[in-house]
XYZ file of C-alpha atoms in Angstrom:
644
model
C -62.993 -149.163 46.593
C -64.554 -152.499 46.886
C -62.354 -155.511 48.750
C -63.595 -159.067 49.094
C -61.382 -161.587 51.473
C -61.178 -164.999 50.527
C -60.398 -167.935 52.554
C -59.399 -171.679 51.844
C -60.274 -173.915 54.614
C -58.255 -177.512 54.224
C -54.906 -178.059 53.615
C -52.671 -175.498 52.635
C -55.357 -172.825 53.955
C -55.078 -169.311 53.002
C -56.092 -166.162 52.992
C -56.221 -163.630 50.196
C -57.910 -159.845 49.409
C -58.725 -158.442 46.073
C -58.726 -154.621 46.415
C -60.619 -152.666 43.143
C -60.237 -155.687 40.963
C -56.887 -156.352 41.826
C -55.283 -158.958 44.109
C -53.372 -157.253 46.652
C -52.716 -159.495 49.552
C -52.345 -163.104 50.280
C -50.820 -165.672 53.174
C -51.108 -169.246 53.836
C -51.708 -170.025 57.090
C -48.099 -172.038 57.166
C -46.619 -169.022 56.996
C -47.766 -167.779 60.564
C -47.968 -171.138 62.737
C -44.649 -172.596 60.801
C -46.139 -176.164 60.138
C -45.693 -177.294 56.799
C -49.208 -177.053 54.619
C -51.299 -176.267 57.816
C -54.478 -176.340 57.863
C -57.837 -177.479 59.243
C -60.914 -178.591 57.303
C -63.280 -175.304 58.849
C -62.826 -171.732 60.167
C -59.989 -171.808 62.681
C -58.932 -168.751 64.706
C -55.424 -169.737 63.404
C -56.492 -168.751 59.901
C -54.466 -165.604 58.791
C -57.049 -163.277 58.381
C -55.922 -160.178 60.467
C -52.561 -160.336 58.887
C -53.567 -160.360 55.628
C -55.952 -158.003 55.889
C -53.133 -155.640 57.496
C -51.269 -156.529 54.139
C -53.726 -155.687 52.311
C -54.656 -152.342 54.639
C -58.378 -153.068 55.218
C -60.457 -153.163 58.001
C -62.727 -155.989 58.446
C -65.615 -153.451 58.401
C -64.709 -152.150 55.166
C -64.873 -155.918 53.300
C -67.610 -156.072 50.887
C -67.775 -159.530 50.853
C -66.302 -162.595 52.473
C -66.262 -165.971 50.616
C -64.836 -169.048 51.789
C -64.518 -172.805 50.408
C -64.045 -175.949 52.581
C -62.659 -178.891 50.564
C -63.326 -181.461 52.677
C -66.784 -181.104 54.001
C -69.686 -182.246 52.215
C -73.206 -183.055 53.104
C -73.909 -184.878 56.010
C -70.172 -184.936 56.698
C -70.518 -181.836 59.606
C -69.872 -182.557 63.210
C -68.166 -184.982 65.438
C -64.595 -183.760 64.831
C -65.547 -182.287 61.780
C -67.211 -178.513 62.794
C -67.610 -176.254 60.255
C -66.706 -173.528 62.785
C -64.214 -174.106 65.304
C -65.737 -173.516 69.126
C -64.548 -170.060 69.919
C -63.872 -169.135 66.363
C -63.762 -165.192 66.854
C -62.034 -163.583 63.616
C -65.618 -163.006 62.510
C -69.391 -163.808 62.916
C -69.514 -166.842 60.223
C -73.716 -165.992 60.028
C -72.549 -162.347 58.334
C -74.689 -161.701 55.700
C -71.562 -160.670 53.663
C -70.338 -164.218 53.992
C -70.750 -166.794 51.306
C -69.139 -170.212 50.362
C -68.292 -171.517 47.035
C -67.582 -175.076 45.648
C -63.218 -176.235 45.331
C -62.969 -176.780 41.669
C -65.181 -173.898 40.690
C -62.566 -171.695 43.089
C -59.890 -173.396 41.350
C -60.968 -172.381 38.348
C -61.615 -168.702 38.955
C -57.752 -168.512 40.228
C -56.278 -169.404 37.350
C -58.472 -167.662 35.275
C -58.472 -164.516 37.246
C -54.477 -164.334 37.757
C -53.727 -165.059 34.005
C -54.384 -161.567 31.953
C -56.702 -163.768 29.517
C -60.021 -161.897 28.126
C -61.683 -166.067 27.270
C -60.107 -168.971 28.319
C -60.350 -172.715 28.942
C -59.960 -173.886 32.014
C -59.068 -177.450 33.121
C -58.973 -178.504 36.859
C -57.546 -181.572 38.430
C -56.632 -182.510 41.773
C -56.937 -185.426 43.923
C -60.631 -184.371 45.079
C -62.902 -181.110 45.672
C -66.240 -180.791 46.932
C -68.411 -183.290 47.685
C -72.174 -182.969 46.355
C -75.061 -184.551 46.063
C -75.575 -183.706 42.266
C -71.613 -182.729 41.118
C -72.576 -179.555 40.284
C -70.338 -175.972 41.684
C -72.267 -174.017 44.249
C -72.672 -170.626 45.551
C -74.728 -170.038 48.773
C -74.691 -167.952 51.565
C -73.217 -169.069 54.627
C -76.463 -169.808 56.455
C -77.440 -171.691 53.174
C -74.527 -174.059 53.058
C -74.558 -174.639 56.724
C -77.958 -175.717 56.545
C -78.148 -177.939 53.980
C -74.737 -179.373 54.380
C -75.909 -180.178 58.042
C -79.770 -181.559 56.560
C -78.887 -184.619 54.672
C -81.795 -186.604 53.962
C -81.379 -190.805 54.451
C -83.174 -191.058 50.957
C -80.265 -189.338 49.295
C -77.198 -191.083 50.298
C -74.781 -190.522 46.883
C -72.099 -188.339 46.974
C -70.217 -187.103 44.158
C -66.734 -185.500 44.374
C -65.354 -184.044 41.526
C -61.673 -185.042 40.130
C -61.559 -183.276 36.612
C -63.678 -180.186 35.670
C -63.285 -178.340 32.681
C -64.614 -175.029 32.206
C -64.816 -171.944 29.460
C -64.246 -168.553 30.644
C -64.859 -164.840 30.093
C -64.512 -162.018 31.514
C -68.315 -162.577 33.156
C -68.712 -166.155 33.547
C -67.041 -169.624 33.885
C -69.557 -172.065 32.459
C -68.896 -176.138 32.956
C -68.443 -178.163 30.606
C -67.358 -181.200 31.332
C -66.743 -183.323 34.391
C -65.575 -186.668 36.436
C -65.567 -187.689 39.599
C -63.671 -190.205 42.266
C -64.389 -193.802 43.089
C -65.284 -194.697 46.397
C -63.046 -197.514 47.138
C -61.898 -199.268 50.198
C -58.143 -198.891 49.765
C -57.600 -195.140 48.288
C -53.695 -195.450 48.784
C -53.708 -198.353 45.842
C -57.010 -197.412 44.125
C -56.677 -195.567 40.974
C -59.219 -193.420 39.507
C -57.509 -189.954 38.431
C -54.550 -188.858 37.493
C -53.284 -187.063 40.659
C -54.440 -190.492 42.819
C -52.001 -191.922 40.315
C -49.150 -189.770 41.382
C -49.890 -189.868 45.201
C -50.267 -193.158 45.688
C -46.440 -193.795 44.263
C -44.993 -190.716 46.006
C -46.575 -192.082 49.316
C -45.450 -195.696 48.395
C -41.685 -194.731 47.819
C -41.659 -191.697 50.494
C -43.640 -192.914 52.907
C -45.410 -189.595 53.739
C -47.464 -186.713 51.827
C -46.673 -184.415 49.905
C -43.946 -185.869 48.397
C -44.689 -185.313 44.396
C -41.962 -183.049 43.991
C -39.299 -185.561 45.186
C -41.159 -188.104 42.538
C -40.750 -185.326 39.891
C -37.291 -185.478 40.904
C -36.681 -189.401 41.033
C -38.600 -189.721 37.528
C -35.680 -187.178 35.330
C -33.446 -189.579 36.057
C -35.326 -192.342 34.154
C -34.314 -193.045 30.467
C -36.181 -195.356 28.157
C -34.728 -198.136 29.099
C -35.216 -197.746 32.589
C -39.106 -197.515 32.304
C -38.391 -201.232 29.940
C -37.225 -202.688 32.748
C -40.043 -201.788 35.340
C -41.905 -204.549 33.567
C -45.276 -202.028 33.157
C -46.187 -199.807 30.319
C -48.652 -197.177 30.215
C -51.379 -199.487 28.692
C -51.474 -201.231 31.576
C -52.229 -197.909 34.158
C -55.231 -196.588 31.428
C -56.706 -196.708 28.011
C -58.559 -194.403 25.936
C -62.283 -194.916 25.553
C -64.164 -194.093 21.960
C -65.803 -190.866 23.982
C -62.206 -189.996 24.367
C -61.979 -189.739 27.821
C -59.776 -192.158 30.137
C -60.441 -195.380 31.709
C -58.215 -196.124 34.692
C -57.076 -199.913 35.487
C -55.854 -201.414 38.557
C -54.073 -204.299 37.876
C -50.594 -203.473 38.012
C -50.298 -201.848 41.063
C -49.185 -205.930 42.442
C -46.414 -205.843 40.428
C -44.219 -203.026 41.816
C -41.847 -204.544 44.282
C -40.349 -203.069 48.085
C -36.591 -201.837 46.964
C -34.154 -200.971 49.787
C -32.941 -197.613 48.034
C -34.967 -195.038 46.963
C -33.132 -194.679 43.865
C -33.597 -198.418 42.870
C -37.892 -196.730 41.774
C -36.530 -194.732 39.094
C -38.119 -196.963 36.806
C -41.565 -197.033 38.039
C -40.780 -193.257 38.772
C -40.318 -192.736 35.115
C -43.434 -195.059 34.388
C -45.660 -192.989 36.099
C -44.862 -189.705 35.159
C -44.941 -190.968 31.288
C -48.359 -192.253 31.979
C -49.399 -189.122 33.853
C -48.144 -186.729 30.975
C -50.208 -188.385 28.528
C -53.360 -188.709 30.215
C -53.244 -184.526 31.416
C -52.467 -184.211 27.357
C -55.651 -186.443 26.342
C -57.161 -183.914 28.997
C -55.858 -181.001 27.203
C -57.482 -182.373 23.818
C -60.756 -182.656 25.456
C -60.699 -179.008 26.532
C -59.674 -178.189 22.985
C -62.390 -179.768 21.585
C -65.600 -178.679 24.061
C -64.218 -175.162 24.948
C -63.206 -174.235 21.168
C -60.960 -171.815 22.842
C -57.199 -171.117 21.784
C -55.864 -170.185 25.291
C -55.675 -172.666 28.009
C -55.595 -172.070 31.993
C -55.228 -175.147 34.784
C -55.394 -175.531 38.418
C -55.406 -178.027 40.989
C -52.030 -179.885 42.588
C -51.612 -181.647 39.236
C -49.997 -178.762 37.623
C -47.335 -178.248 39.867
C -46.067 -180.901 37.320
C -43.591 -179.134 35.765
C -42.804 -181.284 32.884
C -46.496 -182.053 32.383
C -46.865 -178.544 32.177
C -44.503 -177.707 29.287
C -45.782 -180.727 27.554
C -49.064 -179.093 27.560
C -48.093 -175.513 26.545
C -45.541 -177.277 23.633
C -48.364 -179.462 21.875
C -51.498 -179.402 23.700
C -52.838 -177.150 20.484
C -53.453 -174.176 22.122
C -51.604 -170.838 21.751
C -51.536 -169.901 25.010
C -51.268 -171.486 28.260
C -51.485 -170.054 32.096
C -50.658 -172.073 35.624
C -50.522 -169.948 38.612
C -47.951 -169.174 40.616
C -50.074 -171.474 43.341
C -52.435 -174.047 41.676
C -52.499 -176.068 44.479
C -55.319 -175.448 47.198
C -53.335 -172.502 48.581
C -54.672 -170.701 45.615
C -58.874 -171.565 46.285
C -58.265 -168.441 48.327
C -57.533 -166.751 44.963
C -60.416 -167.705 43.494
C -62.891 -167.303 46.561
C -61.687 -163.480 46.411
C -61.793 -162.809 42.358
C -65.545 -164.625 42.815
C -66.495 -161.851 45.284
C -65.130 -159.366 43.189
C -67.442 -160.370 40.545
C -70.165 -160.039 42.330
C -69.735 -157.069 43.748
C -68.827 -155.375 40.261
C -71.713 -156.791 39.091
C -74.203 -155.471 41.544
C -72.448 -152.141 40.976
C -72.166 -152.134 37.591
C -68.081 -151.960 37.788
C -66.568 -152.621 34.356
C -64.962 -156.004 34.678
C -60.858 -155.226 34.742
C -59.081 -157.624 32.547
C -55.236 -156.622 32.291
C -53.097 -157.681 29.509
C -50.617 -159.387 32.107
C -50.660 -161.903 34.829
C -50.923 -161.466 38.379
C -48.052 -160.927 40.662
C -47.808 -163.614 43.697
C -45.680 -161.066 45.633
C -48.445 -160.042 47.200
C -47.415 -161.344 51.605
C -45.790 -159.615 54.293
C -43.481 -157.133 54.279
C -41.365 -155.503 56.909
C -40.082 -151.762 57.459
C -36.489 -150.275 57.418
C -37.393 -149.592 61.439
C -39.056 -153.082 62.453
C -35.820 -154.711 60.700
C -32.576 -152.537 62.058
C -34.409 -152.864 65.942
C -34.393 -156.599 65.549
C -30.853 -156.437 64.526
C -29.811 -154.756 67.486
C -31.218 -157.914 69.531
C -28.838 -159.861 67.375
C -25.736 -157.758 67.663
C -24.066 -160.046 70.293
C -24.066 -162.664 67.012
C -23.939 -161.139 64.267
C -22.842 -158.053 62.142
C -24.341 -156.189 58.976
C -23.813 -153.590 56.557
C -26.217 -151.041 55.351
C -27.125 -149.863 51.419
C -25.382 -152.829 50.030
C -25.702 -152.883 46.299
C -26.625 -154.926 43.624
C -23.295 -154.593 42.829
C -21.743 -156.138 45.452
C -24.180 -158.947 46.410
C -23.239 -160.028 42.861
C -19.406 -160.307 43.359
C -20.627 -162.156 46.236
C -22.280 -164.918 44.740
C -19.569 -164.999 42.265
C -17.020 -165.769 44.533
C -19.183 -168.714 45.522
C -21.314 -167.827 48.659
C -24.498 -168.340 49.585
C -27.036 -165.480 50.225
C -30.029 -165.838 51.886
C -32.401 -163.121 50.687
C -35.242 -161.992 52.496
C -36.754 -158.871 50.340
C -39.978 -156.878 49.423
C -43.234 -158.988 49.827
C -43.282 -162.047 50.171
C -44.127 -164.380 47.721
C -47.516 -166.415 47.842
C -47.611 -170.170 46.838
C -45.126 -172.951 46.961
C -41.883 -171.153 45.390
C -39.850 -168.966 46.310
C -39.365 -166.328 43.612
C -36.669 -164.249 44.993
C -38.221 -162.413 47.567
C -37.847 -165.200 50.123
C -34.879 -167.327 48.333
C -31.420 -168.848 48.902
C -29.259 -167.625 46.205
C -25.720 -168.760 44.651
C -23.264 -169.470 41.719
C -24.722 -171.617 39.154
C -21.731 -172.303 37.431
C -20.449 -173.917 40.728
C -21.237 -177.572 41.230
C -20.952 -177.291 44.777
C -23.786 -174.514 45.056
C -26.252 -177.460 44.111
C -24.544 -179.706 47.258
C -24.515 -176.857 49.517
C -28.349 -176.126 48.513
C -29.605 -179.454 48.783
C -27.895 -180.065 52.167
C -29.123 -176.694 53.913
C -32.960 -178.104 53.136
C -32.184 -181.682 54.454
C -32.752 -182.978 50.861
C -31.628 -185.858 48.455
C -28.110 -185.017 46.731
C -30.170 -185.853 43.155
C -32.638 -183.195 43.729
C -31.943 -180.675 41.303
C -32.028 -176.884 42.255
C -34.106 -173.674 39.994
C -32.148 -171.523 37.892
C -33.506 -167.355 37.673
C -32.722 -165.227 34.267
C -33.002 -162.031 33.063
C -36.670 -162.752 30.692
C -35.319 -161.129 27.431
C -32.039 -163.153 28.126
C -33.720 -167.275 28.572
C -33.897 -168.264 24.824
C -29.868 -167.455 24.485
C -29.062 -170.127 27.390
C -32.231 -172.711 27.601
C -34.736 -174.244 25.300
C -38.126 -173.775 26.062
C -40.999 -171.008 26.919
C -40.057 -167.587 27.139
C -42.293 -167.151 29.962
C -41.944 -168.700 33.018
C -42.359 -166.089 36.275
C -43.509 -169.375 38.452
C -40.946 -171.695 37.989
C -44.283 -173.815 36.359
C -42.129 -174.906 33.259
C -38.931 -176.938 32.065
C -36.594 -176.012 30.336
C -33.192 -177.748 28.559
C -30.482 -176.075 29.072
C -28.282 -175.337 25.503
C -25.566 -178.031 25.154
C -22.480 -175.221 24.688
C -23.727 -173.917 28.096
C -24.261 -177.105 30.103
C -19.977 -178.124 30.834
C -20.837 -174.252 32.520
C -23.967 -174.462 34.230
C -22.844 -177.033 36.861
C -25.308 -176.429 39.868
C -28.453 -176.235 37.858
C -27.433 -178.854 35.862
C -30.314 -182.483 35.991
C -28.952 -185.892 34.941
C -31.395 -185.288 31.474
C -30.196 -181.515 30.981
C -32.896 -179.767 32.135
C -33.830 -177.199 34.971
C -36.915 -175.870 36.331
C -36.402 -172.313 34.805
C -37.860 -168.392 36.621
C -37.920 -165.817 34.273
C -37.954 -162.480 35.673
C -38.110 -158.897 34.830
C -37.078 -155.460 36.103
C -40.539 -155.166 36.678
C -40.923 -158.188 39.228
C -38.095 -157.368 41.316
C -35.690 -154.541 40.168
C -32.855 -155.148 42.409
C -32.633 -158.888 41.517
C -32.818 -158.151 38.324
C -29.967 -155.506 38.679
C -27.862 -158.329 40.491
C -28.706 -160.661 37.662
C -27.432 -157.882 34.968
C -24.246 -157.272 37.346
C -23.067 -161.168 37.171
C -23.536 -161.050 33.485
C -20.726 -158.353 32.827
C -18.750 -160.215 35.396
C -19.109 -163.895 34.633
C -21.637 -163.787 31.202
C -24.021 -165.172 33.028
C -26.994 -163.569 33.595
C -28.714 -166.668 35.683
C -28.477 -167.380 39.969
C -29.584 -170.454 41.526
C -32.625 -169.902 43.558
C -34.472 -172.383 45.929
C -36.842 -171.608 48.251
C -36.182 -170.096 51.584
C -36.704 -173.083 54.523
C -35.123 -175.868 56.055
C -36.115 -179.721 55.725
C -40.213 -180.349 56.133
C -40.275 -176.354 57.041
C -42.598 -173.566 55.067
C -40.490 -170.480 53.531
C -39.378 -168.321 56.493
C -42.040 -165.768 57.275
C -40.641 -163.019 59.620
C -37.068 -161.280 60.026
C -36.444 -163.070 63.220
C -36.688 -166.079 61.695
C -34.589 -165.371 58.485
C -31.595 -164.421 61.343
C -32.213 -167.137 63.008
C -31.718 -169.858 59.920
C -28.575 -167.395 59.523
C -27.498 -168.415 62.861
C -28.183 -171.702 62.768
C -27.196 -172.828 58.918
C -23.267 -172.241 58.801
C -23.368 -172.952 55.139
C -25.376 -169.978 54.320
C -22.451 -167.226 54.510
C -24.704 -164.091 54.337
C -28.465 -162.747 54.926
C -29.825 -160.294 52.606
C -32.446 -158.045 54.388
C -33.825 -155.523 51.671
C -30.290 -153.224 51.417
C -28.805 -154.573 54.530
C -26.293 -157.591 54.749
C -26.488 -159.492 57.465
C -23.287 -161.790 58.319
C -22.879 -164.335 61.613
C -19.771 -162.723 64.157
C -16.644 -164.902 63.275
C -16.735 -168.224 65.973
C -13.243 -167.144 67.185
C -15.282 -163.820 68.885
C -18.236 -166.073 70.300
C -15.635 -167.294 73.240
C -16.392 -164.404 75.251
C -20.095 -165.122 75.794
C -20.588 -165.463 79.190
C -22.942 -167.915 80.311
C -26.225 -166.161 81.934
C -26.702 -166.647 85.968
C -30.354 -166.460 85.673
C -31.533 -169.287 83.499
C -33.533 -172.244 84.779
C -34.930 -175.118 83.216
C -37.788 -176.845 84.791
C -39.004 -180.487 83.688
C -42.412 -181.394 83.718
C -43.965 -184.560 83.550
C -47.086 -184.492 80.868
C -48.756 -187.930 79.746
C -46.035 -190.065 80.496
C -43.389 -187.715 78.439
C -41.108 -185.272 79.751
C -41.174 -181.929 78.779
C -38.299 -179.632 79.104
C -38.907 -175.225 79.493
C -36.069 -173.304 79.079
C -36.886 -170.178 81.653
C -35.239 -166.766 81.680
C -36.629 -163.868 83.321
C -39.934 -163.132 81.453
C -39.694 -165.666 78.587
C -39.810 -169.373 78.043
C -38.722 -171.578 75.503
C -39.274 -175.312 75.207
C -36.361 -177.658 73.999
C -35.336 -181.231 73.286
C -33.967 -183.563 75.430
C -30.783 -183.938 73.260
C -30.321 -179.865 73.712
C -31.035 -180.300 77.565
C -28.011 -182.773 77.695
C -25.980 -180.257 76.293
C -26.673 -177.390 78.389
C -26.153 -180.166 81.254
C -22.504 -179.802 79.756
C -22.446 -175.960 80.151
C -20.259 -174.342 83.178
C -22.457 -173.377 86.047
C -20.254 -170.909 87.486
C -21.431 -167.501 87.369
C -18.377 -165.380 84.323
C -17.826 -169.067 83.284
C -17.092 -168.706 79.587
C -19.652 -171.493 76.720
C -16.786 -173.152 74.913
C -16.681 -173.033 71.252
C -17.744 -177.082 70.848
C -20.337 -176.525 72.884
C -21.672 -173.480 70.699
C -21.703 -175.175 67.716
C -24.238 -177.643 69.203
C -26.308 -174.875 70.442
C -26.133 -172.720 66.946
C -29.688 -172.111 66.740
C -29.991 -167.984 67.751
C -33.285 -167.953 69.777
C -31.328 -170.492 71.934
C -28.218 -168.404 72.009
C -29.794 -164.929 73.401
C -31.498 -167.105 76.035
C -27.850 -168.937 77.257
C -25.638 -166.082 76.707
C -25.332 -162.911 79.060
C -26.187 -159.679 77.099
């Protein structure tokens, strides 16, 4: 059975397997080191290519191929503290003659393609950049090709291009460009305009202050209304125009108008300026793919369509009858692609019959965790908290009814930037106080809105808008005799960012979902993503009892069948402080550094935390008093403090 790994070196790196034509495995590298869209710009040793080979259950000796894509290195651009290869880098020889490297968009393209059960396809990509070349076309090569002429750059031949907008058509066999633009080298990139996702950033980062902020700009932008885009003073003329070719011309002399507000909700206009502006230039894209490809489905990558409203825009009127985002379009999902283009080749050379399924691709394709691994780590926890076994469907739904929140950590783990039940916080949509309890568990604004999941066959009765939506990709309204009802999933314009999900997906969901509809008539949860503020979605069972531990308004963890719940505070007085802990301070560029010792392990903590186990009794059978405990929640902390 052939297997090809792919790997996305950048931002958001990943890993990913395709197994006999199928995808099979998949992890970003966020998952394993916890930093939020880690990643470095060549082959790291903290790539997660062990583990998700393990996922996938191949050796690295039985991978056919190995292709890899590195977004930000172009020619003449290696070296310095740009590598292409890390020093040391050991997860495998990077000369291997099974190794090859293909160019971002090309990647981007195969994903989406490759994922969406579609025999010919369009394809449109757009992201902020991809590879840089010195002609703008895609690439293949070998490894030992691309290092050497990547690292060769000739003085005579000093013009790069990097590509913004590719559009492709695609078969089964091949994904032919058609059409495509590139960025503008400009001095000031945060203010300089030249695509539509340098558009969106540069507001996001304006208002935000950081990256990776589009989602909270999503956000901010629903609650703009007509008149609130009026009075921004800016209209969409003035951000682009359409040329005669039909293409867009972007302007940059507006940008001087937008004005430092104190609150972040005082942008809403330019919010809703933007994203106006944004949906009709990815529609003008749409046309152009219409019109080159001749094709009547449509499939899109790049960050771009994480756009959720763009994205139903597109599928509503963007003239073609079908439409397909992945469940990760960003650049976690050029691992996708790098594995599907291996897979082609190696059918190909073995004249395999291409496999084109009549459905999409499943993204629950991470870790998982046996009945074993899970009840020993439980034991470790007993001193905090309690669980019961074979809990049903059942009964986690008269849970959520009565209004708690459930932590579920289930099955594989999803792969991409939403959590789609597997690795989800769960509760009562028709409470408004699910949405407030949501948004202050992740650290987030109160006007952030939360995700709604529904039975599939059951959407059309409660929202208006695509029957089809596994990814949480589109929106959706929500029916006006349902909205007085729907209070947690409820935006400011009445819509919601809608899952649709079938037995098929995740059958004990699915049976909880059925279970609250003969109870309450409402077949719907609210789901958002499993992680704290500027954290990635929890990755191991340790860490889902730990965010149990330390998150007192999540009530329960679901593990699989087994409910986990935290041991009433009013038991906790009894822990007995341990004898044998020591801290020891250290002294490290001018910045102290505290390590929390105990017997063979260590753990490092803040100063704040050190002044509160400063507070602790240092008697030996001196009891932690309860104030004191609640400052020292977190669990890993706990089971080094307390005696056991």
């Amino acid at each position: 059975m052939p297997s090809v790994l792919g790997i996305h070196n950048g931002h958001h790196a990943s890993c990913a397997v395709v197994k006999d034509g199928l995808l099979v495995a998949g992890i970003e590298q966020e998952r394993i080191t916890s930093v939020k869209a880690d990643g470095t710009n060549y082959l790291s040793n903290n790539l997660p290519v062990e583990k998700c080979l393990a996922i996938a259950g191949v050796q690295l000796s039985e991978i056919d191929l190995i292709v890899s894509s590195f977004q930000a290195i172009g020619p003449g651009g290696v070296g310095l503290i740009q590598p292409v290869f890390e020093q040391g880098f050991s997860l495998f020889n990077p000369y291997d003659k099974r190794h090859f490297v293909i160019s971002h968009h090309y990647a981007h393209a195969i994903s989406a393609f490759s994922t969406s059960g579609f025999q010919n396809s369009a394809v449109i990509v757009s992201d902020l950049a991809g590879s840089t070349t010195l002609d703008g076309k895609d690439f293949i090569l070998s490894f030992p090709d691309f290092y050497r002429e990547w690292t060769n750059f000739s003085p005579k031949r000093q013009q790069t291009k990097t590509e913004c907008l590719s559009v492709y058509t695609a078969s089964s066999r091949e994904m032919k460009l058609l059409h495509r633009e590139f960025c503008v080298p400009h001095c000031s990139p945060e203010i300089f305009i030249c695509s539509p996702a340098s558009l969106y950033d540069n507001l996001s980062r304006f208002i935000f202050n950081r990256e990776d902020a589009h989602g909270e700009l999503m956000a901010l932008a629903s609650l703009a209304r007509e008149k609130d885009i009026l009075q921004s003073g800016i209209r969409s003329a003035d951000i682009f125009e359409y040329t005669q070719k039909g293409s867009i011309a972007f302007k940059n002399d507006w940008q001087h108008k937008i004005r430092y507000k104190k609150r972040t909700l005082d942008y809403v206009p330019e919010a809703g300026l933007v994203q106006e502006a944004f949906e009709k230039i990815l529609l003008q894209y749409a046309a152009l793919a219409k019109k080159i490809t001749k094709q009547h489905s449509l499939c899109a990558a790049g960050g771009v369509f994480l756009n959720i409203k763009a994205n139903s825009l597109i599928e509503k009127t963007g003239g073609f009858s079908r439409y397909h985002v992945p469940s990760s379009p960003h650049d976690a999902g050029i691992a996708i692609g790098c594995a599907f283009h291996g897979w082609n080749v190696v059918s190909g050379q073995r004249n395999i019959p291409a496999i084109v399924t009549a459905k999409k691709a499943t993204d629950r394709i991470g870790s998982t965790y046996t009945a074993a691994v899970i009840k020993k780590l439980l034991k470790g926890f007993s001193h905090l908290c309690s669980w019961q076994e074979n809990i049903t469907p059942f009964e986690v739904s008269e849970l959520i009814a009565a209004g708690n929140v459930i932590a579920r950590f289930s099955g594989p783990a999803e792969f991409g930037p939403r959590a789609l039940g597997g690795r989800s916080l769960l509760s009562n949509p028709q409470l408004a106080e699910s949405r407030d309890k949501m948004n202050k568990i992740k650290g987030r604004q109160e006007w952030r809105p939360v995700a709604p999941v529904i039975i599939k066959e059951k959407v059309n009765i409660f929202f208006e808008g695509s029957d089809d939506s596994p990814y949480m990709n589109q929106l959706h309204i929500i029916r006006p005799k349902y909205r007085k009802h729907l209070k947690a999933i409820l935006h400011s314009d009445n819509s919601a960012r809608v899952q649709t999900l079938t037995r098929e997906d995740d059958a004990f969901l699915y049976d909880v979902l059925a279970a609250l509809e003969s109870a309450t008539g409402y077949p719907i949860i609210v789901n958002t993503s499993f992680n704290g503020k500027g954290e990635p979605i929890v990755e191991t069972p340790e860490k889902a009892i730990d965010f149990l531990l330390s998150n007192p308004l999540v009530n329960f963890l679901l593990i699989d069948n087994i409910l986990v719940k935290r041991i009433n505070q009013p038991e906790w007085k009894s822990a007995i402080l341990a004898p044998d802990c020591i801290i020891s301070i250290i002294t490290l560029h001018s910045k102290r550094r505290y390590i929390l010792l105990r017997k063979t392990k260590s753990l490092e903590i803040s100063e704040e935390t050190f002044s509160v186990i400063q507070r602790l009794p240092l008697d030996t059978g001196k009891k932690i008093s309860q104030s004191v405990q609640s400052e020292l929640l977190q669990a890993t902390l706990l089971q080094f403090l307390i005696k056991q």
